[in-house]
Amino acid sequence: MTQLSPLVRPIFENNLRRNSGEPEFHQAMREVFESVSLAIEKHPHYADNSILERICEPERQIIFRVPWVDDAGRTQINRGFRVQFNSALGPYKGGLRFHPSVTLGTIKFLGFEQIFKNSLTGMPIGGAKGGSDFDPKGKSNAEIMRFCQSFMTELAGHIGQYTDVPAGDIGVGQREIGYLFGQYKRITNSYESGVLTGKGLTWGGSLVRTEATGFGTVFFAEEMLRSAGKGLEGKKVIVSGSGNVALFAMEKVAQLGGTVVACSDSSGVVYDSEGLDIELLIHTKNEQRGRLSDYARARGSRSEYRDAARVWDIAAETRVDVALPCATQNELMADDARTLIRSGVIAVAEGANMPSTPDAIRQFRQAGVLFAPGKAANAGGVATSALEMQQNASRDSWTFEHTEERLALIMRSIHDRCAETAEEYGRPGDYVLGANIAGFTRVADAMIALGVI
Ligand code: GLU
């Protein structure tokens, strides 16, 4: 691990001590500190008034009990979180994650990343994240609804279109947003569309929001390849995951002429050497709420399903040009990075939040692989949420084409902002540095202007 600069090390160490038992939050902070120390070196005023200390301390953290009754009549208890990290740029904005692994540390790492991601979009949104250790897997529709209603009963008092605007993340899609919005509407007796994003099209949602994170990740990858004189056309691609982000990343890769040969879910990997049937995959996952094993069965002999396999191992058997980790944090490790590099990978763009470990990122950078960190590459989701808020505020709804065009423009400008910042700091092509510094300086400038609050 590289040593942190003495400019930021004491702040980092103090934060480790004050936030013990939150390793993912430490990891996210450390990466930002490594980059930001260069910004402070160049512009020492960024060390004034404890900007970095303040940015690491959430403005508000809400933890609450979520009681609900299951189908068997038993009372269940989960824990709910909302970490309102930073509102210098706009109302708090960020998704809700429902997954049994969720702890306060998980939500803090995600909320911290969200500050810089949202800043990079150039839009007026602060950073937040929330969720619960509730496990949606195997729950009935009625149980999901009762859980969401109970969760919102507590959360409602803390959010609002000008205060905090949650959305989806792992385990929270349009169905859950629907139940959450319904309960918020009931509690507040107002149709405040702008309080949540990721809504359905008939009740205030935006076209392209569902596809936005995956599409945006691929737009970013394409920009990155273009700046190196290449493109996705004819490239072989591996995607991890098969949730919302992964599915629409695959769709966009196919539209741009690439071939996705493998993806994964928590049970296994599907490998189609000639390319996955993305339409069938989306149908199996979204319409049938099925698993990859169901897809493989429907696809027949052209598909190979491997139980309990790792998706990155496919790169040991076949050439892979582009990798898109779209599942979850720390899913791509140093060994996986080595496998991909040996396979000939030229670009990696993160659709998930922090999917590559610090060691894996180091491998990619050393090997000269184009590497786009999640806070830049997956910002299309939240950016389109901000477009949904714009449509809600003006009581308008835009066409698919117009919204997708806006998304593509936003991704290009995020790419250029990262690339130019990396260049300015003498590290051309270092998108990690570019994303962290460009994200940080916009928030820091606003925090300075707003005074010590
Ligand atoms: N959960 C998504 C993210 O990680 C989207 C957040 C939003 O739309 O507010 O950025």
Coordinates of C-alpha atoms and ligand atoms in Angstrom, one line a residue:
M1 CA 0.0 0.0 0.0
T2 CA 1.4 3.5 -0.9
Q3 CA 2.1 5.9 2.0
L4 CA -0.4 8.7 2.4
S5 CA 1.1 12.2 2.2
P6 CA 1.7 13.9 5.5
L7 CA -0.7 16.6 4.4
V8 CA -3.6 14.2 4.8
R9 CA -2.3 11.2 6.9
P10 CA -3.2 12.6 10.3
I11 CA -6.8 13.3 9.1
F12 CA -7.1 9.8 7.7
E13 CA -5.7 8.2 10.9
N14 CA -8.1 10.2 13.0
N15 CA -11.0 9.0 10.8
L16 CA -9.9 5.4 11.1
R17 CA -10.0 5.7 14.9
R18 CA -13.3 7.5 15.0
N19 CA -15.0 5.1 12.6
S20 CA -13.7 1.7 13.7
G21 CA -15.2 -1.4 12.1
E22 CA -16.1 0.2 8.8
P23 CA -13.5 -1.2 6.4
E24 CA -15.3 -0.2 3.2
F25 CA -15.6 3.4 4.4
H26 CA -11.9 3.4 5.2
Q27 CA -11.1 2.0 1.7
A28 CA -13.2 4.7 0.0
M29 CA -11.7 7.5 2.1
R30 CA -8.2 6.3 1.5
E31 CA -8.5 6.3 -2.3
V32 CA -9.9 9.9 -2.2
F33 CA -7.2 11.0 0.2
E34 CA -4.4 9.7 -2.1
S35 CA -5.7 11.9 -4.9
V36 CA -6.8 14.9 -2.9
S37 CA -3.4 15.3 -1.2
L38 CA -2.2 16.4 -4.7
A39 CA -4.9 19.0 -4.9
I40 CA -4.0 20.4 -1.5
E41 CA -0.3 20.5 -2.4
K42 CA -1.2 22.5 -5.5
H43 CA -3.9 24.7 -3.9
P44 CA -3.2 24.9 -0.2
H45 CA -6.5 26.7 0.6
Y46 CA -8.2 23.3 0.3
A47 CA -6.7 22.5 3.7
D48 CA -8.3 25.6 5.3
N49 CA -11.3 25.3 7.7
S50 CA -11.0 21.6 7.9
I51 CA -12.6 21.0 4.5
L52 CA -11.4 17.4 4.3
E53 CA -12.3 16.6 7.9
R54 CA -15.8 18.0 7.3
I55 CA -16.3 16.2 4.1
C56 CA -15.6 12.8 5.9
E57 CA -18.1 13.6 8.6
P58 CA -21.7 13.0 7.5
E59 CA -24.0 16.0 8.1
R60 CA -26.6 13.7 9.6
Q61 CA -27.0 10.0 10.2
I62 CA -30.3 8.3 10.8
I63 CA -30.6 4.8 12.1
F64 CA -34.0 3.3 12.9
R65 CA -35.9 0.2 13.7
V66 CA -38.0 -1.3 10.9
P67 CA -40.6 -3.7 12.3
W68 CA -42.9 -5.6 9.9
V69 CA -45.1 -8.7 9.9
D70 CA -44.2 -11.6 7.6
D71 CA -46.7 -13.9 5.8
A72 CA -46.7 -16.4 8.7
G73 CA -47.8 -13.7 11.1
R74 CA -44.3 -13.4 12.8
T75 CA -42.9 -10.0 13.7
Q76 CA -39.6 -9.3 12.0
I77 CA -37.1 -6.6 12.8
N78 CA -34.6 -4.9 10.4
R79 CA -32.4 -1.9 10.7
G80 CA -32.9 1.1 8.5
F81 CA -30.2 3.7 7.6
R82 CA -30.0 7.1 5.9
V83 CA -26.7 8.8 5.9
Q84 CA -27.0 12.4 4.7
F85 CA -23.4 13.1 3.9
N86 CA -23.1 16.4 2.2
S87 CA -25.5 19.0 0.9
A88 CA -23.2 21.7 -0.3
L89 CA -24.2 21.3 -3.9
G90 CA -27.9 20.5 -3.5
P91 CA -30.4 18.3 -1.7
Y92 CA -29.0 15.0 -0.5
K93 CA -29.3 12.5 -3.3
G94 CA -28.5 8.8 -3.5
G95 CA -30.0 5.3 -3.5
L96 CA -31.3 2.8 -1.0
R97 CA -29.8 -0.6 -0.7
F98 CA -31.7 -3.6 0.7
H99 CA -29.3 -6.5 1.3
P100 CA -28.5 -8.7 4.3
S101 CA -24.9 -7.5 4.2
V102 CA -25.8 -3.9 4.8
T103 CA -24.2 -2.2 7.8
L104 CA -23.7 1.4 8.7
G105 CA -20.1 1.1 7.3
T106 CA -21.5 0.0 3.9
I107 CA -23.9 2.9 3.8
K108 CA -21.2 5.3 4.8
F109 CA -18.8 4.1 2.0
L110 CA -21.6 4.4 -0.5
G111 CA -22.7 7.8 0.7
F112 CA -19.1 9.1 0.7
E113 CA -18.6 7.9 -2.9
Q114 CA -21.9 9.5 -3.8
I115 CA -20.7 13.0 -2.8
F116 CA -17.9 13.0 -5.5
K117 CA -20.0 11.1 -8.1
N118 CA -22.8 13.6 -7.8
S119 CA -20.4 16.5 -8.0
L120 CA -18.8 15.0 -11.1
T121 CA -22.2 15.1 -12.9
G122 CA -22.1 18.9 -12.7
M123 CA -25.7 18.8 -11.4
P124 CA -27.1 20.4 -8.3
I125 CA -27.2 17.3 -6.0
G126 CA -25.6 16.6 -2.7
G127 CA -24.5 13.1 -1.5
A128 CA -26.4 10.5 0.6
K129 CA -27.1 6.8 0.8
G130 CA -29.5 4.6 2.8
G131 CA -30.9 1.2 3.0
S132 CA -31.5 -1.8 5.3
D133 CA -30.2 -5.2 6.1
F134 CA -33.5 -6.6 4.9
D135 CA -33.1 -9.5 2.4
P136 CA -35.7 -9.2 -0.4
K137 CA -34.7 -12.6 -1.7
G138 CA -37.5 -15.2 -1.3
K139 CA -39.9 -12.6 0.1
S140 CA -43.5 -12.4 -1.2
N141 CA -44.8 -9.2 -2.8
A142 CA -46.9 -8.5 0.2
E143 CA -43.9 -8.9 2.5
I144 CA -41.9 -6.5 0.4
M145 CA -44.8 -4.0 0.5
R146 CA -45.2 -4.2 4.3
F147 CA -41.4 -3.8 4.8
C148 CA -41.3 -0.7 2.4
Q149 CA -44.3 0.9 4.2
S150 CA -42.7 0.4 7.6
F151 CA -39.3 1.7 6.3
M152 CA -40.9 4.8 4.8
T153 CA -43.0 5.5 7.9
E154 CA -39.8 6.4 9.7
L155 CA -37.9 7.8 6.7
A156 CA -40.7 10.2 5.6
G157 CA -39.9 12.8 8.2
H158 CA -36.3 13.1 7.0
I159 CA -36.7 13.5 3.2
G160 CA -38.4 15.8 0.8
Q161 CA -37.8 17.2 -2.7
Y162 CA -35.7 20.0 -1.4
T163 CA -34.1 18.0 1.5
D164 CA -33.2 14.5 0.5
V165 CA -34.2 12.5 -2.6
P166 CA -33.6 8.7 -2.3
A167 CA -33.7 6.3 -5.2
G168 CA -32.9 2.6 -5.8
D169 CA -29.7 0.5 -5.5
I170 CA -29.2 -3.2 -5.0
G171 CA -32.5 -4.8 -3.9
V172 CA -34.5 -1.6 -4.6
G173 CA -36.1 -1.3 -8.0
Q174 CA -39.3 0.2 -9.4
R175 CA -41.5 -2.1 -7.4
E176 CA -40.0 -1.0 -4.1
I177 CA -39.8 2.7 -5.1
G178 CA -43.6 2.4 -5.8
Y179 CA -44.4 1.1 -2.3
L180 CA -42.1 3.7 -0.7
F181 CA -43.7 6.5 -2.8
G182 CA -47.2 5.3 -2.0
Q183 CA -46.5 5.4 1.7
Y184 CA -44.8 8.8 1.5
K185 CA -47.8 10.2 -0.4
R186 CA -50.2 8.8 2.2
I187 CA -48.3 10.1 5.2
T188 CA -47.7 13.6 3.8
N189 CA -51.0 13.9 1.9
S190 CA -49.2 15.4 -1.0
Y191 CA -48.2 14.2 -4.5
E192 CA -44.6 15.3 -4.2
S193 CA -43.1 13.5 -7.2
G194 CA -39.6 14.9 -6.7
V195 CA -39.1 13.2 -3.4
L196 CA -38.0 9.9 -4.9
T197 CA -36.5 8.9 -8.3
G198 CA -36.6 5.7 -10.2
K199 CA -40.4 6.0 -10.3
G200 CA -42.7 4.2 -12.8
L201 CA -43.6 6.1 -16.0
T202 CA -47.3 6.6 -15.1
W203 CA -46.5 8.1 -11.7
G204 CA -43.7 10.6 -12.4
G205 CA -40.8 8.5 -13.6
S206 CA -38.4 9.3 -16.4
L207 CA -37.7 7.3 -19.5
V208 CA -34.1 6.0 -19.6
R209 CA -33.8 6.0 -15.8
T210 CA -34.0 2.2 -15.7
E211 CA -31.3 1.9 -18.3
A212 CA -29.2 4.9 -17.3
T213 CA -26.5 3.4 -15.0
G214 CA -25.6 0.6 -17.5
F215 CA -25.9 2.8 -20.6
G216 CA -23.8 5.5 -18.9
T217 CA -21.1 3.0 -17.9
V218 CA -20.8 1.9 -21.6
F219 CA -20.9 5.5 -22.9
F220 CA -18.0 6.2 -20.5
A221 CA -16.1 3.1 -21.7
E222 CA -16.6 4.1 -25.3
E223 CA -15.3 7.7 -24.6
M224 CA -12.3 6.3 -22.9
L225 CA -11.6 3.9 -25.8
R226 CA -12.1 6.7 -28.3
S227 CA -9.5 8.9 -26.5
A228 CA -7.1 6.0 -27.2
G229 CA -8.1 5.8 -30.8
K230 CA -10.3 2.7 -30.3
G231 CA -13.9 1.7 -29.8
L232 CA -16.3 -1.0 -28.6
E233 CA -17.1 -2.2 -32.1
G234 CA -15.9 -5.8 -32.5
K235 CA -14.7 -6.0 -28.8
K236 CA -15.2 -9.0 -26.6
V237 CA -16.7 -8.0 -23.2
I238 CA -17.3 -9.7 -19.8
V239 CA -19.8 -8.2 -17.4
S240 CA -20.2 -9.2 -13.8
G241 CA -23.6 -9.3 -12.3
S242 CA -27.0 -9.5 -14.0
G243 CA -29.0 -6.9 -12.2
N244 CA -30.3 -3.6 -13.5
V245 CA -26.8 -2.1 -14.1
A246 CA -25.4 -5.2 -15.8
L247 CA -28.4 -5.9 -18.0
F248 CA -28.5 -2.5 -19.6
A249 CA -24.7 -2.2 -19.9
M250 CA -24.9 -5.5 -21.9
E251 CA -27.7 -4.0 -24.1
K252 CA -25.6 -0.9 -24.9
V253 CA -22.5 -2.9 -25.6
A254 CA -24.4 -5.0 -28.1
Q255 CA -25.9 -1.8 -29.7
L256 CA -22.4 -0.4 -30.1
G257 CA -21.2 -3.5 -31.8
G258 CA -19.4 -5.3 -29.0
T259 CA -20.1 -9.0 -27.9
V260 CA -20.8 -9.9 -24.3
V261 CA -19.7 -13.4 -23.7
A262 CA -20.3 -13.8 -20.0
C263 CA -22.1 -12.5 -16.9
S264 CA -22.9 -13.7 -13.4
D265 CA -25.3 -13.9 -10.5
S266 CA -24.8 -14.8 -6.9
S267 CA -25.1 -18.5 -7.8
G268 CA -23.0 -18.9 -10.9
V269 CA -21.8 -17.8 -14.3
V270 CA -23.2 -18.0 -17.8
Y271 CA -20.8 -18.3 -20.7
D272 CA -21.9 -18.1 -24.3
S273 CA -18.8 -18.1 -26.5
E274 CA -20.7 -16.6 -29.5
G275 CA -22.3 -13.9 -27.3
L276 CA -25.2 -13.8 -24.9
D277 CA -28.8 -13.3 -26.1
I278 CA -29.4 -10.1 -24.2
E279 CA -33.1 -9.8 -25.0
L280 CA -33.7 -13.3 -23.6
L281 CA -31.6 -12.4 -20.6
I282 CA -33.5 -9.2 -19.9
H283 CA -36.8 -11.1 -20.3
T284 CA -35.7 -13.9 -17.9
K285 CA -34.5 -11.5 -15.2
N286 CA -37.0 -8.7 -15.4
E287 CA -40.3 -10.3 -16.6
Q288 CA -39.8 -13.7 -15.0
R289 CA -37.7 -12.7 -12.0
G290 CA -35.6 -15.7 -12.9
R291 CA -32.0 -16.7 -12.4
L292 CA -29.1 -17.1 -14.8
S293 CA -29.6 -20.9 -14.6
D294 CA -33.1 -20.3 -16.0
Y295 CA -31.7 -18.2 -18.9
A296 CA -29.1 -21.0 -19.7
R297 CA -31.9 -23.6 -19.8
A298 CA -34.0 -21.4 -22.1
R299 CA -31.0 -20.7 -24.4
G300 CA -30.1 -24.4 -24.7
S301 CA -26.9 -25.8 -26.1
R302 CA -25.4 -22.4 -27.1
S303 CA -25.0 -21.5 -23.4
E304 CA -22.9 -22.9 -20.7
Y305 CA -23.9 -22.4 -17.0
R306 CA -21.3 -22.9 -14.4
D307 CA -22.5 -23.3 -10.8
A308 CA -20.5 -21.3 -8.2
A309 CA -17.9 -20.2 -10.7
R310 CA -16.1 -16.8 -10.9
V311 CA -16.9 -14.7 -13.9
W312 CA -13.4 -13.3 -14.3
D313 CA -12.0 -16.8 -14.7
I314 CA -13.6 -16.9 -18.1
A315 CA -10.8 -14.5 -19.2
A316 CA -8.3 -17.4 -18.6
E317 CA -10.1 -19.4 -21.4
T318 CA -10.8 -16.7 -24.0
R319 CA -9.5 -13.3 -25.0
V320 CA -11.3 -10.4 -23.2
D321 CA -10.9 -6.8 -24.4
V322 CA -13.2 -5.0 -22.0
A323 CA -14.4 -5.8 -18.5
L324 CA -17.4 -4.2 -16.8
P325 CA -17.8 -5.0 -13.1
C326 CA -21.4 -4.3 -12.4
A327 CA -22.2 -6.5 -9.4
T328 CA -21.0 -5.2 -6.0
Q329 CA -18.1 -3.9 -4.0
N330 CA -14.7 -5.7 -3.9
E331 CA -15.8 -8.3 -6.4
L332 CA -12.7 -8.0 -8.6
M333 CA -9.5 -8.8 -6.8
A334 CA -5.8 -8.6 -7.7
D335 CA -5.8 -12.2 -9.1
D336 CA -8.8 -11.4 -11.2
A337 CA -7.0 -8.3 -12.5
R338 CA -4.0 -10.4 -13.4
T339 CA -6.2 -12.9 -15.3
L340 CA -7.8 -10.1 -17.2
I341 CA -4.5 -8.4 -18.0
R342 CA -3.0 -11.7 -19.3
S343 CA -6.1 -12.1 -21.4
G344 CA -5.4 -8.8 -23.1
V345 CA -8.0 -6.5 -21.5
I346 CA -7.6 -2.9 -22.6
A347 CA -10.4 -1.2 -20.7
V348 CA -12.2 -1.6 -17.4
A349 CA -15.2 0.5 -16.5
E350 CA -16.9 0.1 -13.1
G351 CA -20.8 -0.1 -13.3
A352 CA -21.0 -1.0 -9.6
N353 CA -19.7 1.1 -6.7
M354 CA -16.1 0.2 -5.7
P355 CA -16.1 -3.3 -7.3
S356 CA -12.3 -3.4 -7.8
T357 CA -10.1 -3.8 -4.7
P358 CA -7.2 -1.3 -4.3
D359 CA -4.8 -4.0 -5.3
A360 CA -6.7 -4.8 -8.5
I361 CA -6.7 -1.1 -9.4
R362 CA -3.0 -1.0 -8.9
Q363 CA -2.5 -3.9 -11.3
F364 CA -4.6 -2.3 -14.0
R365 CA -2.8 1.1 -13.7
Q366 CA 0.6 -0.6 -13.7
A367 CA -0.3 -2.6 -16.8
G368 CA -1.6 0.6 -18.6
V369 CA -5.2 -0.6 -18.8
L370 CA -7.7 2.2 -19.2
F371 CA -9.5 2.2 -15.9
A372 CA -12.7 4.1 -15.1
P373 CA -13.7 4.2 -11.4
G374 CA -17.4 3.8 -10.5
K375 CA -17.8 7.3 -9.2
A376 CA -17.2 8.5 -12.8
A377 CA -18.3 5.6 -14.9
N378 CA -21.6 4.8 -13.1
A379 CA -22.7 8.4 -12.5
G380 CA -25.2 8.1 -15.4
G381 CA -27.8 6.6 -13.0
V382 CA -27.9 9.4 -10.5
A383 CA -27.5 12.0 -13.3
T384 CA -30.7 10.6 -14.9
S385 CA -32.3 10.8 -11.5
A386 CA -31.5 14.5 -11.6
L387 CA -33.1 14.7 -15.0
E388 CA -36.2 12.9 -13.5
M389 CA -36.2 15.7 -10.8
Q390 CA -36.1 18.3 -13.5
Q391 CA -39.0 16.8 -15.3
N392 CA -41.0 16.5 -12.0
A393 CA -40.3 20.2 -11.2
S394 CA -41.5 21.3 -14.6
R395 CA -44.4 18.8 -14.7
D396 CA -43.0 17.6 -18.0
S397 CA -41.9 14.3 -19.5
W398 CA -39.2 14.0 -22.1
T399 CA -38.9 11.5 -25.0
F400 CA -36.5 8.5 -24.7
E401 CA -34.3 10.0 -27.4
H402 CA -34.0 13.4 -25.8
T403 CA -33.2 11.9 -22.4
E404 CA -30.7 9.4 -23.7
E405 CA -29.0 12.2 -25.6
R406 CA -28.8 14.3 -22.4
L407 CA -27.3 11.2 -20.6
A408 CA -24.7 10.7 -23.4
L409 CA -23.7 14.4 -23.1
I410 CA -23.4 14.2 -19.4
M411 CA -21.2 11.1 -19.6
R412 CA -19.0 12.7 -22.2
S413 CA -18.5 15.8 -20.0
I414 CA -17.7 13.6 -16.9
H415 CA -15.1 11.8 -19.0
D416 CA -13.6 15.0 -20.3
R417 CA -13.6 16.6 -16.8
C418 CA -11.7 13.5 -15.4
A419 CA -9.3 13.4 -18.3
E420 CA -8.5 17.1 -18.2
T421 CA -8.0 17.1 -14.4
A422 CA -5.6 14.1 -14.7
E423 CA -3.7 16.0 -17.4
E424 CA -3.6 19.2 -15.3
Y425 CA -2.0 17.1 -12.5
G426 CA 0.6 15.6 -14.8
R427 CA -1.0 12.1 -14.8
P428 CA -2.6 11.8 -18.2
G429 CA -5.0 8.8 -18.5
D430 CA -5.3 8.5 -14.7
Y431 CA -9.1 8.5 -14.4
V432 CA -9.0 7.7 -10.7
L433 CA -7.0 10.8 -9.9
G434 CA -9.1 12.9 -12.3
A435 CA -12.4 11.7 -10.9
N436 CA -11.4 12.2 -7.2
I437 CA -9.9 15.6 -7.7
A438 CA -12.5 17.0 -10.1
G439 CA -15.3 15.6 -7.8
F440 CA -13.6 17.0 -4.7
T441 CA -12.8 20.5 -5.9
R442 CA -16.4 21.3 -6.9
V443 CA -17.8 20.3 -3.5
A444 CA -14.9 22.0 -1.7
D445 CA -15.4 25.3 -3.5
A446 CA -19.1 25.2 -2.6
M447 CA -18.3 24.4 1.0
I448 CA -15.8 27.2 1.2
A449 CA -18.4 29.7 -0.2
L450 CA -21.1 28.5 2.4
G451 CA -18.9 29.0 5.4
V452 CA -18.2 26.7 8.3
I453 CA -21.5 24.8 8.7
Ligands
GLU1 N1 -27.8 4.0 -6.5 C1 -27.4 4.7 -7.6 C2 -26.0 5.1 -7.5 O1 -25.2 4.4 -6.9 C3 -28.4 5.8 -8.0 C4 -28.6 6.8 -7.0 C5 -29.7 7.8 -7.4 O2 -30.3 7.7 -8.5 O3 -30.0 8.7 -6.6 O4 -25.5 6.1 -7.9

